[in-house]
Amino acid sequence: MDVKRRDFLRIAGLGAGLGIGGQAVWEVVKGDDVLASTHREKTEGKRWAMVVETAKCRAHDCTDCITICHKIHNVPHFDDPKREVKWIWRQGFEGAFPDQFNEFLDEDITGGSVPLMCNHCDNPGCVKVCPTGATFKREDGIVVIDMHRCIGCRYCMAGCPYGSRSFNWQDPRKGLDRIDPEYPTRTKGVVEKCTFCSERLAVGKLPACVEACPYKALTFGDLADKGSDVRKALKGVYAIRRKQSLGLGPSIFYIV
Amino acid sequence: MYDAGKVIVGIVLFIGVATAPLWYDTIAGKSAQAPKLAKAADGPCVEPKEWMRANHMELLDHWRDAVVREGEKDYKSSTGKTWEDMKLTGTCLKCHDKARFCDKCHDYEGVKPYCWDCHVVPKKEVR
């Protein structure tokens, strides 16, 4: 066969072009989403979420939810704020909702503080940046950390805009008066945060904070279930989420 | 060789001192004694004893992935039995005592598993 150099180059170029562009074209034709989309994966119709009635929290200077959570999960207490470890904490309106803090907001709305915790985002930023896959989103929407795989790089802390994650700068057992044997502690060099009480959900209990709240300010349930407590709690009210313009899809709703 | 006597005596002395720990253990009868493990308080084990002796670390490795990442709870044993609560404190330590079972071999072999950096050893003494 006699192939001229010019023809050979044409055929080779066409072949290379098909090779490079072929897959993208095929994916478009096939109808799959070409963009890498991880956050819309099926969660078997489940997405655990929480609704906070901020009026109740602001009216009472109560920390029962924090106390019980930190107690049963062996969350250490250190006085040095740089070494602080927290799963739930309270913060004022401006700190919690910086992009909703408008001029002339009523003191009735901005006063006091509200409980904050991991938002168990629908599209979690922390999961995307974790280099070892230690932090991941479960089928039911809960974002958890596999402590066995955490290498303590703190990328997830940088990736979380809510400050929900704490790093263990030292042996956490030093900051514990007593250890609850029912739950493991963490070790020096790993990141920890709220788990939506996945260990309690597994045995059919509600998260400890929800159960402990004396004013019933916290409601827990499945967003995917129209009849769930959270969906009922969101009916007829105006609820906001923290920094939702960032697009992470936080699952904690605050009724203001 | 100059000073052959001194050199040879020196070499012999050096070898003697360097290997003293081995001699000492042999004479004291402490060498190569397999650790004696406390018997399990209850039985049977989730898998046959011989298999566990060789593969318990892989089993635990599998368990932690199954529980943490897959959300499983029950372990289906090769013996046909199903064990609920697939975790160290849920099964192993119900029958075994850490100090008198796990640690014995681990200390002997010089392995340092870091399970206990996080997992809490049950207070209740099992046997």
Tab-separated table of C-alpha atoms in Angstrom:
chain	number	residue	atom	x	y	z
A	1	MET	CA	0.000	0.000	0.000
A	2	ASP	CA	1.300	3.384	-0.913
A	3	VAL	CA	0.443	6.051	1.692
A	4	LYS	CA	1.714	9.550	1.207
A	5	ARG	CA	3.179	11.309	4.223
A	6	ARG	CA	0.477	13.992	4.105
A	7	ASP	CA	-2.332	11.387	4.118
A	8	PHE	CA	-0.682	9.511	6.940
A	9	LEU	CA	-0.573	12.649	9.079
A	10	ARG	CA	-4.233	13.399	8.331
A	11	ILE	CA	-5.343	9.913	9.376
A	12	ALA	CA	-3.143	9.929	12.465
A	13	GLY	CA	-4.473	13.344	13.504
A	14	LEU	CA	-8.075	12.267	13.042
A	15	GLY	CA	-7.437	9.126	15.044
A	16	ALA	CA	-5.837	11.038	17.913
A	17	GLY	CA	-8.703	13.556	17.931
A	18	LEU	CA	-11.274	10.783	18.178
A	19	GLY	CA	-9.298	9.125	20.907
A	20	ILE	CA	-9.136	12.264	23.023
A	21	GLY	CA	-12.640	13.572	22.414
A	22	GLY	CA	-14.382	10.273	21.892
A	23	GLN	CA	-15.110	9.480	25.510
A	24	ALA	CA	-16.591	12.882	26.301
A	25	VAL	CA	-18.755	12.690	23.185
A	26	TRP	CA	-19.846	9.182	24.125
A	27	GLU	CA	-20.823	10.291	27.642
A	28	VAL	CA	-22.890	13.156	26.271
A	29	VAL	CA	-24.580	10.842	23.798
A	30	LYS	CA	-25.184	8.253	26.477
A	31	GLY	CA	-26.861	10.890	28.619
A	32	ASP	CA	-24.754	10.540	31.748
A	33	ASP	CA	-23.724	13.627	33.632
A	34	VAL	CA	-20.297	14.470	32.339
A	35	LEU	CA	-19.419	16.690	35.288
A	36	ALA	CA	-17.928	14.812	38.194
A	37	SER	CA	-20.863	14.735	40.539
A	38	THR	CA	-20.472	12.875	43.774
A	39	HIS	CA	-23.046	14.542	45.962
A	40	ARG	CA	-26.164	13.399	44.150
A	41	GLU	CA	-25.546	9.727	44.577
A	42	LYS	CA	-28.511	7.766	45.781
A	43	THR	CA	-28.862	7.722	49.507
A	44	GLU	CA	-31.706	5.231	49.467
A	45	GLY	CA	-34.159	8.043	49.972
A	46	LYS	CA	-32.589	9.015	53.243
A	47	ARG	CA	-31.056	12.205	54.452
A	48	TRP	CA	-30.882	12.755	58.138
A	49	ALA	CA	-31.344	16.351	59.173
A	50	MET	CA	-32.042	18.534	62.174
A	51	VAL	CA	-34.260	21.527	62.756
A	52	VAL	CA	-33.358	23.994	65.505
A	53	GLU	CA	-35.981	26.315	66.939
A	54	THR	CA	-33.635	29.159	67.687
A	55	ALA	CA	-36.182	31.108	69.735
A	56	LYS	CA	-36.120	28.401	72.379
A	57	CYS	CA	-32.327	28.252	72.427
A	58	ARG	CA	-31.961	32.021	72.564
A	59	ALA	CA	-34.444	32.302	75.387
A	60	HIS	CA	-32.537	29.905	77.596
A	61	ASP	CA	-28.863	29.975	78.312
A	62	CYS	CA	-28.812	26.200	78.390
A	63	THR	CA	-25.996	23.851	77.446
A	64	ASP	CA	-27.632	20.484	78.126
A	65	CYS	CA	-27.167	19.304	74.531
A	66	ILE	CA	-23.449	20.095	74.641
A	67	THR	CA	-22.973	18.499	78.041
A	68	ILE	CA	-24.629	15.199	77.150
A	69	CYS	CA	-22.961	14.990	73.730
A	70	HIS	CA	-19.489	15.621	75.046
A	71	LYS	CA	-20.064	13.274	77.948
A	72	ILE	CA	-21.234	10.204	76.044
A	73	HIS	CA	-18.757	10.664	73.197
A	74	ASN	CA	-15.713	11.263	75.390
A	75	VAL	CA	-15.096	14.706	73.918
A	76	PRO	CA	-12.222	16.193	75.900
A	77	HIS	CA	-12.198	19.629	77.445
A	78	PHE	CA	-9.107	21.806	77.204
A	79	ASP	CA	-9.017	25.360	78.490
A	80	ASP	CA	-6.637	26.555	75.783
A	81	PRO	CA	-8.940	27.687	72.939
A	82	LYS	CA	-6.325	26.738	70.371
A	83	ARG	CA	-6.574	23.121	71.497
A	84	GLU	CA	-10.315	23.101	71.955
A	85	VAL	CA	-12.221	20.007	70.845
A	86	LYS	CA	-15.962	20.387	70.290
A	87	TRP	CA	-18.846	18.559	68.693
A	88	ILE	CA	-21.582	21.058	69.565
A	89	TRP	CA	-21.085	24.644	70.595
A	90	ARG	CA	-23.087	27.844	70.952
A	91	GLN	CA	-22.533	30.985	68.958
A	92	GLY	CA	-24.256	34.332	68.449
A	93	PHE	CA	-26.349	35.115	65.378
A	94	GLU	CA	-23.713	37.104	63.523
A	95	GLY	CA	-21.071	34.441	63.940
A	96	ALA	CA	-23.431	31.634	62.997
A	97	PHE	CA	-25.069	33.356	60.018
A	98	PRO	CA	-22.612	35.981	58.767
A	99	ASP	CA	-24.317	36.309	55.378
A	100	GLN	CA	-27.788	36.762	56.900
A	101	PHE	CA	-26.799	39.471	59.334
A	102	ASN	CA	-28.689	42.402	57.910
A	103	GLU	CA	-28.923	45.971	59.077
A	104	PHE	CA	-31.539	46.811	61.703
A	105	LEU	CA	-32.246	43.191	62.518
A	106	ASP	CA	-34.362	42.922	65.598
A	107	GLU	CA	-32.622	42.095	68.832
A	108	ASP	CA	-35.279	39.407	69.239
A	109	ILE	CA	-33.656	37.538	66.377
A	110	THR	CA	-29.997	38.352	66.843
A	111	GLY	CA	-29.811	38.134	70.617
A	112	GLY	CA	-28.536	35.127	72.527
A	113	SER	CA	-26.841	32.222	70.848
A	114	VAL	CA	-27.743	29.109	68.897
A	115	PRO	CA	-26.284	25.582	68.956
A	116	LEU	CA	-23.952	24.763	66.087
A	117	MET	CA	-22.585	21.419	64.996
A	118	CYS	CA	-21.544	19.509	61.897
A	119	ASN	CA	-24.065	20.258	59.150
A	120	HIS	CA	-23.747	16.814	57.544
A	121	CYS	CA	-23.786	18.524	54.179
A	122	ASP	CA	-25.398	17.040	51.129
A	123	ASN	CA	-22.284	18.015	49.196
A	124	PRO	CA	-19.609	17.975	51.868
A	125	GLY	CA	-16.470	19.973	51.186
A	126	CYS	CA	-14.513	18.015	53.792
A	127	VAL	CA	-15.085	14.714	51.988
A	128	LYS	CA	-13.768	16.083	48.707
A	129	VAL	CA	-10.454	17.162	50.154
A	130	CYS	CA	-9.703	14.173	52.373
A	131	PRO	CA	-6.661	12.509	50.789
A	132	THR	CA	-7.131	9.115	52.446
A	133	GLY	CA	-10.881	8.703	52.165
A	134	ALA	CA	-11.068	8.718	55.946
A	135	THR	CA	-14.005	11.094	55.960
A	136	PHE	CA	-16.934	10.045	53.850
A	137	LYS	CA	-20.655	10.451	53.447
A	138	ARG	CA	-22.733	7.459	54.377
A	139	GLU	CA	-25.724	6.199	52.452
A	140	ASP	CA	-28.007	7.933	54.940
A	141	GLY	CA	-26.318	11.299	54.453
A	142	ILE	CA	-24.265	11.338	57.628
A	143	VAL	CA	-20.702	12.538	57.192
A	144	VAL	CA	-18.388	10.501	59.377
A	145	ILE	CA	-14.676	10.088	59.962
A	146	ASP	CA	-13.017	6.691	59.868
A	147	MET	CA	-10.463	7.291	62.610
A	148	HIS	CA	-8.477	4.288	61.442
A	149	ARG	CA	-7.667	6.080	58.222
A	150	CYS	CA	-7.322	9.664	59.438
A	151	ILE	CA	-3.747	10.830	59.108
A	152	GLY	CA	-4.327	14.198	60.757
A	153	CYS	CA	-3.547	16.376	57.745
A	154	ARG	CA	-6.417	18.756	58.613
A	155	TYR	CA	-7.395	19.349	54.986
A	156	CYS	CA	-10.978	18.654	56.023
A	157	MET	CA	-10.801	21.410	58.610
A	158	ALA	CA	-9.748	23.808	55.891
A	159	GLY	CA	-12.489	22.436	53.636
A	160	CYS	CA	-15.247	22.901	56.208
A	161	PRO	CA	-16.605	26.464	56.262
A	162	TYR	CA	-18.511	25.825	59.486
A	163	GLY	CA	-15.608	25.136	61.818
A	164	SER	CA	-17.268	21.883	62.779
A	165	ARG	CA	-14.070	19.916	63.038
A	166	SER	CA	-11.504	19.815	65.810
A	167	PHE	CA	-7.996	18.469	65.765
A	168	ASN	CA	-6.499	16.507	68.617
A	169	TRP	CA	-3.252	18.298	69.300
A	170	GLN	CA	-2.629	16.085	72.293
A	171	ASP	CA	-3.855	12.865	73.825
A	172	PRO	CA	-7.569	13.585	74.323
A	173	ARG	CA	-7.682	11.360	77.381
A	174	LYS	CA	-5.785	14.080	79.219
A	175	GLY	CA	-8.827	16.305	78.863
A	176	LEU	CA	-11.330	13.774	80.182
A	177	ASP	CA	-12.408	13.452	83.793
A	178	ARG	CA	-14.058	10.148	83.118
A	179	ILE	CA	-14.210	7.915	80.072
A	180	ASP	CA	-17.504	6.454	78.969
A	181	PRO	CA	-16.600	2.835	78.141
A	182	GLU	CA	-19.469	2.611	75.648
A	183	TYR	CA	-17.743	4.896	73.148
A	184	PRO	CA	-14.103	5.008	72.060
A	185	THR	CA	-11.984	8.056	72.682
A	186	ARG	CA	-9.875	9.491	69.933
A	187	THR	CA	-6.114	9.595	69.787
A	188	LYS	CA	-3.581	12.342	69.319
A	189	GLY	CA	-3.361	13.430	65.693
A	190	VAL	CA	-6.866	12.779	64.375
A	191	VAL	CA	-9.742	15.102	63.527
A	192	GLU	CA	-13.138	14.645	65.141
A	193	LYS	CA	-16.646	16.061	64.951
A	194	CYS	CA	-20.336	15.385	65.471
A	195	THR	CA	-21.536	12.074	64.003
A	196	PHE	CA	-25.290	12.741	64.298
A	197	CYS	CA	-25.068	9.970	66.899
A	198	SER	CA	-24.769	7.306	64.203
A	199	GLU	CA	-24.135	4.722	66.934
A	200	ARG	CA	-27.468	5.593	68.559
A	201	LEU	CA	-29.351	5.703	65.241
A	202	ALA	CA	-28.074	2.181	64.582
A	203	VAL	CA	-30.008	0.940	67.585
A	204	GLY	CA	-33.090	3.030	66.917
A	205	LYS	CA	-32.422	5.914	69.298
A	206	LEU	CA	-32.519	9.625	68.561
A	207	PRO	CA	-29.342	11.702	68.775
A	208	ALA	CA	-28.435	12.424	72.382
A	209	CYS	CA	-28.725	16.213	72.029
A	210	VAL	CA	-32.283	15.935	70.690
A	211	GLU	CA	-33.238	13.693	73.557
A	212	ALA	CA	-31.517	15.824	76.192
A	213	CYS	CA	-32.997	19.197	75.204
A	214	PRO	CA	-35.428	20.199	77.974
A	215	TYR	CA	-37.217	22.711	75.697
A	216	LYS	CA	-37.618	20.381	72.692
A	217	ALA	CA	-35.760	22.894	70.549
A	218	LEU	CA	-34.144	20.227	68.384
A	219	THR	CA	-36.023	18.037	65.923
A	220	PHE	CA	-34.396	15.170	64.089
A	221	GLY	CA	-35.596	13.201	61.107
A	222	ASP	CA	-35.331	12.188	57.489
A	223	LEU	CA	-35.655	14.985	54.928
A	224	ALA	CA	-36.532	12.475	52.247
A	225	ASP	CA	-39.588	11.323	54.176
A	226	LYS	CA	-42.458	13.776	53.743
A	227	GLY	CA	-44.080	12.689	56.967
A	228	SER	CA	-40.949	12.971	59.087
A	229	ASP	CA	-40.638	15.210	62.112
A	230	VAL	CA	-38.181	17.529	60.398
A	231	ARG	CA	-40.402	18.026	57.384
A	232	LYS	CA	-43.324	18.777	59.685
A	233	ALA	CA	-41.188	21.188	61.683
A	234	LEU	CA	-40.257	23.041	58.515
A	235	LYS	CA	-43.891	23.530	57.461
A	236	GLY	CA	-45.181	27.090	57.718
A	237	VAL	CA	-42.024	28.606	59.105
A	238	TYR	CA	-39.013	30.395	57.715
A	239	ALA	CA	-35.858	28.394	58.291
A	240	ILE	CA	-32.348	29.361	57.308
A	241	ARG	CA	-29.193	27.334	56.937
A	242	ARG	CA	-25.652	28.407	57.630
A	243	LYS	CA	-23.718	29.860	54.687
A	244	GLN	CA	-25.921	28.040	52.203
A	245	SER	CA	-24.681	30.235	49.352
A	246	LEU	CA	-21.518	28.135	49.436
A	247	GLY	CA	-23.520	25.294	47.932
A	248	LEU	CA	-22.585	22.551	50.353
A	249	GLY	CA	-26.200	21.798	51.210
A	250	PRO	CA	-26.085	21.846	55.008
A	251	SER	CA	-28.656	19.635	56.726
A	252	ILE	CA	-29.220	21.692	59.880
A	253	PHE	CA	-32.114	24.124	59.602
A	254	TYR	CA	-32.575	27.079	61.929
A	255	ILE	CA	-36.052	28.476	62.392
A	256	VAL	CA	-35.563	32.188	63.088
B	1	MET	CA	50.512	-11.974	64.920
B	2	TYR	CA	51.845	-9.801	67.714
B	3	ASP	CA	50.283	-10.267	71.118
B	4	ALA	CA	48.293	-13.207	69.812
B	5	GLY	CA	47.402	-14.323	73.313
B	6	LYS	CA	45.938	-10.970	74.332
B	7	VAL	CA	44.059	-10.542	71.039
B	8	ILE	CA	42.509	-14.002	71.139
B	9	VAL	CA	41.554	-13.672	74.776
B	10	GLY	CA	40.082	-10.243	73.956
B	11	ILE	CA	38.016	-11.653	71.106
B	12	VAL	CA	36.759	-14.516	73.247
B	13	LEU	CA	35.861	-12.102	76.052
B	14	PHE	CA	34.088	-9.761	73.647
B	15	ILE	CA	32.005	-12.559	72.155
B	16	GLY	CA	31.183	-13.792	75.631
B	17	VAL	CA	30.000	-10.370	76.810
B	18	ALA	CA	28.121	-9.608	73.602
B	19	THR	CA	26.169	-12.858	73.755
B	20	ALA	CA	25.700	-12.773	77.515
B	21	PRO	CA	21.936	-12.097	77.342
B	22	LEU	CA	21.435	-15.262	75.311
B	23	TRP	CA	23.500	-17.344	77.719
B	24	TYR	CA	21.809	-15.849	80.689
B	25	ASP	CA	18.332	-16.627	79.383
B	26	THR	CA	19.327	-20.174	78.428
B	27	ILE	CA	20.803	-20.897	81.846
B	28	ALA	CA	17.892	-19.241	83.648
B	29	GLY	CA	15.564	-21.292	81.458
B	30	LYS	CA	13.631	-18.273	80.220
B	31	SER	CA	14.386	-18.389	76.531
B	32	ALA	CA	11.902	-19.375	73.839
B	33	GLN	CA	9.072	-19.998	76.224
B	34	ALA	CA	5.808	-19.455	74.472
B	35	PRO	CA	3.607	-17.078	76.445
B	36	LYS	CA	0.923	-18.702	78.536
B	37	LEU	CA	-2.452	-17.275	77.716
B	38	ALA	CA	-5.359	-17.038	80.071
B	39	LYS	CA	-8.220	-19.268	79.005
B	40	ALA	CA	-11.303	-17.635	77.595
B	41	ALA	CA	-14.059	-17.072	80.112
B	42	ASP	CA	-16.612	-18.348	77.695
B	43	GLY	CA	-16.685	-19.927	74.294
B	44	PRO	CA	-16.630	-20.828	71.545
B	45	CYS	CA	-14.656	-18.224	69.618
B	46	VAL	CA	-16.127	-16.590	66.508
B	47	GLU	CA	-13.810	-18.686	64.371
B	48	PRO	CA	-11.761	-21.848	65.105
B	49	LYS	CA	-8.910	-21.274	67.510
B	50	GLU	CA	-6.115	-22.206	65.113
B	51	TRP	CA	-7.436	-19.906	62.435
B	52	MET	CA	-7.818	-17.063	64.895
B	53	ARG	CA	-4.275	-17.492	66.128
B	54	ALA	CA	-2.954	-16.854	62.636
B	55	ASN	CA	-5.549	-14.475	61.239
B	56	HIS	CA	-7.178	-12.488	64.060
B	57	MET	CA	-5.566	-9.253	62.908
B	58	GLU	CA	-7.011	-9.624	59.439
B	59	LEU	CA	-10.394	-10.440	60.876
B	60	LEU	CA	-10.328	-7.282	62.996
B	61	ASP	CA	-9.154	-5.282	60.015
B	62	HIS	CA	-12.096	-6.574	58.025
B	63	TRP	CA	-14.451	-5.878	60.908
B	64	ARG	CA	-13.469	-2.269	61.295
B	65	ASP	CA	-14.113	-1.579	57.635
B	66	ALA	CA	-17.376	-3.495	57.704
B	67	VAL	CA	-18.647	-1.634	60.759
B	68	VAL	CA	-17.349	1.873	60.145
B	69	ARG	CA	-17.644	2.083	56.390
B	70	GLU	CA	-20.353	-0.407	55.439
B	71	GLY	CA	-22.504	0.035	58.512
B	72	GLU	CA	-22.739	-3.699	59.143
B	73	LYS	CA	-23.223	-5.079	62.609
B	74	ASP	CA	-23.459	-8.840	62.418
B	75	TYR	CA	-20.627	-11.211	61.640
B	76	LYS	CA	-21.417	-14.422	59.824
B	77	SER	CA	-18.849	-16.913	60.992
B	78	SER	CA	-17.484	-19.749	58.877
B	79	THR	CA	-18.833	-22.009	61.605
B	80	GLY	CA	-22.313	-21.000	60.498
B	81	LYS	CA	-23.146	-18.979	63.557
B	82	THR	CA	-23.974	-15.276	63.360
B	83	TRP	CA	-22.423	-12.971	65.937
B	84	GLU	CA	-24.027	-9.689	66.796
B	85	ASP	CA	-21.992	-6.647	67.662
B	86	MET	CA	-18.944	-7.225	65.491
B	87	LYS	CA	-16.302	-5.348	67.463
B	88	LEU	CA	-13.492	-5.905	69.942
B	89	THR	CA	-15.504	-4.928	72.968
B	90	GLY	CA	-18.643	-6.580	71.633
B	91	THR	CA	-17.205	-10.054	71.126
B	92	CYS	CA	-13.488	-10.647	71.866
B	93	LEU	CA	-13.329	-8.890	75.205
B	94	LYS	CA	-16.516	-10.504	76.431
B	95	CYS	CA	-14.461	-13.671	76.939
B	96	HIS	CA	-10.838	-12.544	76.893
B	97	ASP	CA	-8.912	-10.304	79.212
B	98	LYS	CA	-6.660	-7.836	77.436
B	99	ALA	CA	-3.781	-7.953	79.913
B	100	ARG	CA	-3.771	-11.719	80.265
B	101	PHE	CA	-4.583	-12.648	76.704
B	102	CYS	CA	-3.895	-10.035	74.003
B	103	ASP	CA	-0.898	-8.416	75.648
B	104	LYS	CA	0.851	-11.696	76.397
B	105	CYS	CA	1.581	-12.534	72.779
B	106	HIS	CA	1.906	-8.955	71.617
B	107	ASP	CA	4.559	-8.243	74.237
B	108	TYR	CA	6.376	-11.468	73.431
B	109	GLU	CA	6.384	-10.722	69.721
B	110	GLY	CA	7.136	-7.063	70.227
B	111	VAL	CA	4.104	-5.896	68.264
B	112	LYS	CA	2.358	-2.762	69.397
B	113	PRO	CA	-1.197	-2.613	68.067
B	114	TYR	CA	-2.676	0.844	68.599
B	115	CYS	CA	-6.257	-0.346	69.120
B	116	TRP	CA	-6.179	0.862	72.703
B	117	ASP	CA	-5.163	4.405	71.907
B	118	CYS	CA	-8.856	4.950	71.218
B	119	HIS	CA	-10.808	1.854	72.161
B	120	VAL	CA	-11.536	1.592	75.836
B	121	VAL	CA	-10.565	-1.541	77.704
B	122	PRO	CA	-13.620	-2.670	79.644
B	123	LYS	CA	-13.189	-2.098	83.355
B	124	LYS	CA	-14.855	-5.342	84.247
B	125	GLU	CA	-12.178	-7.998	84.743
B	126	VAL	CA	-13.011	-11.092	82.760
B	127	ARG	CA	-11.439	-13.959	84.615
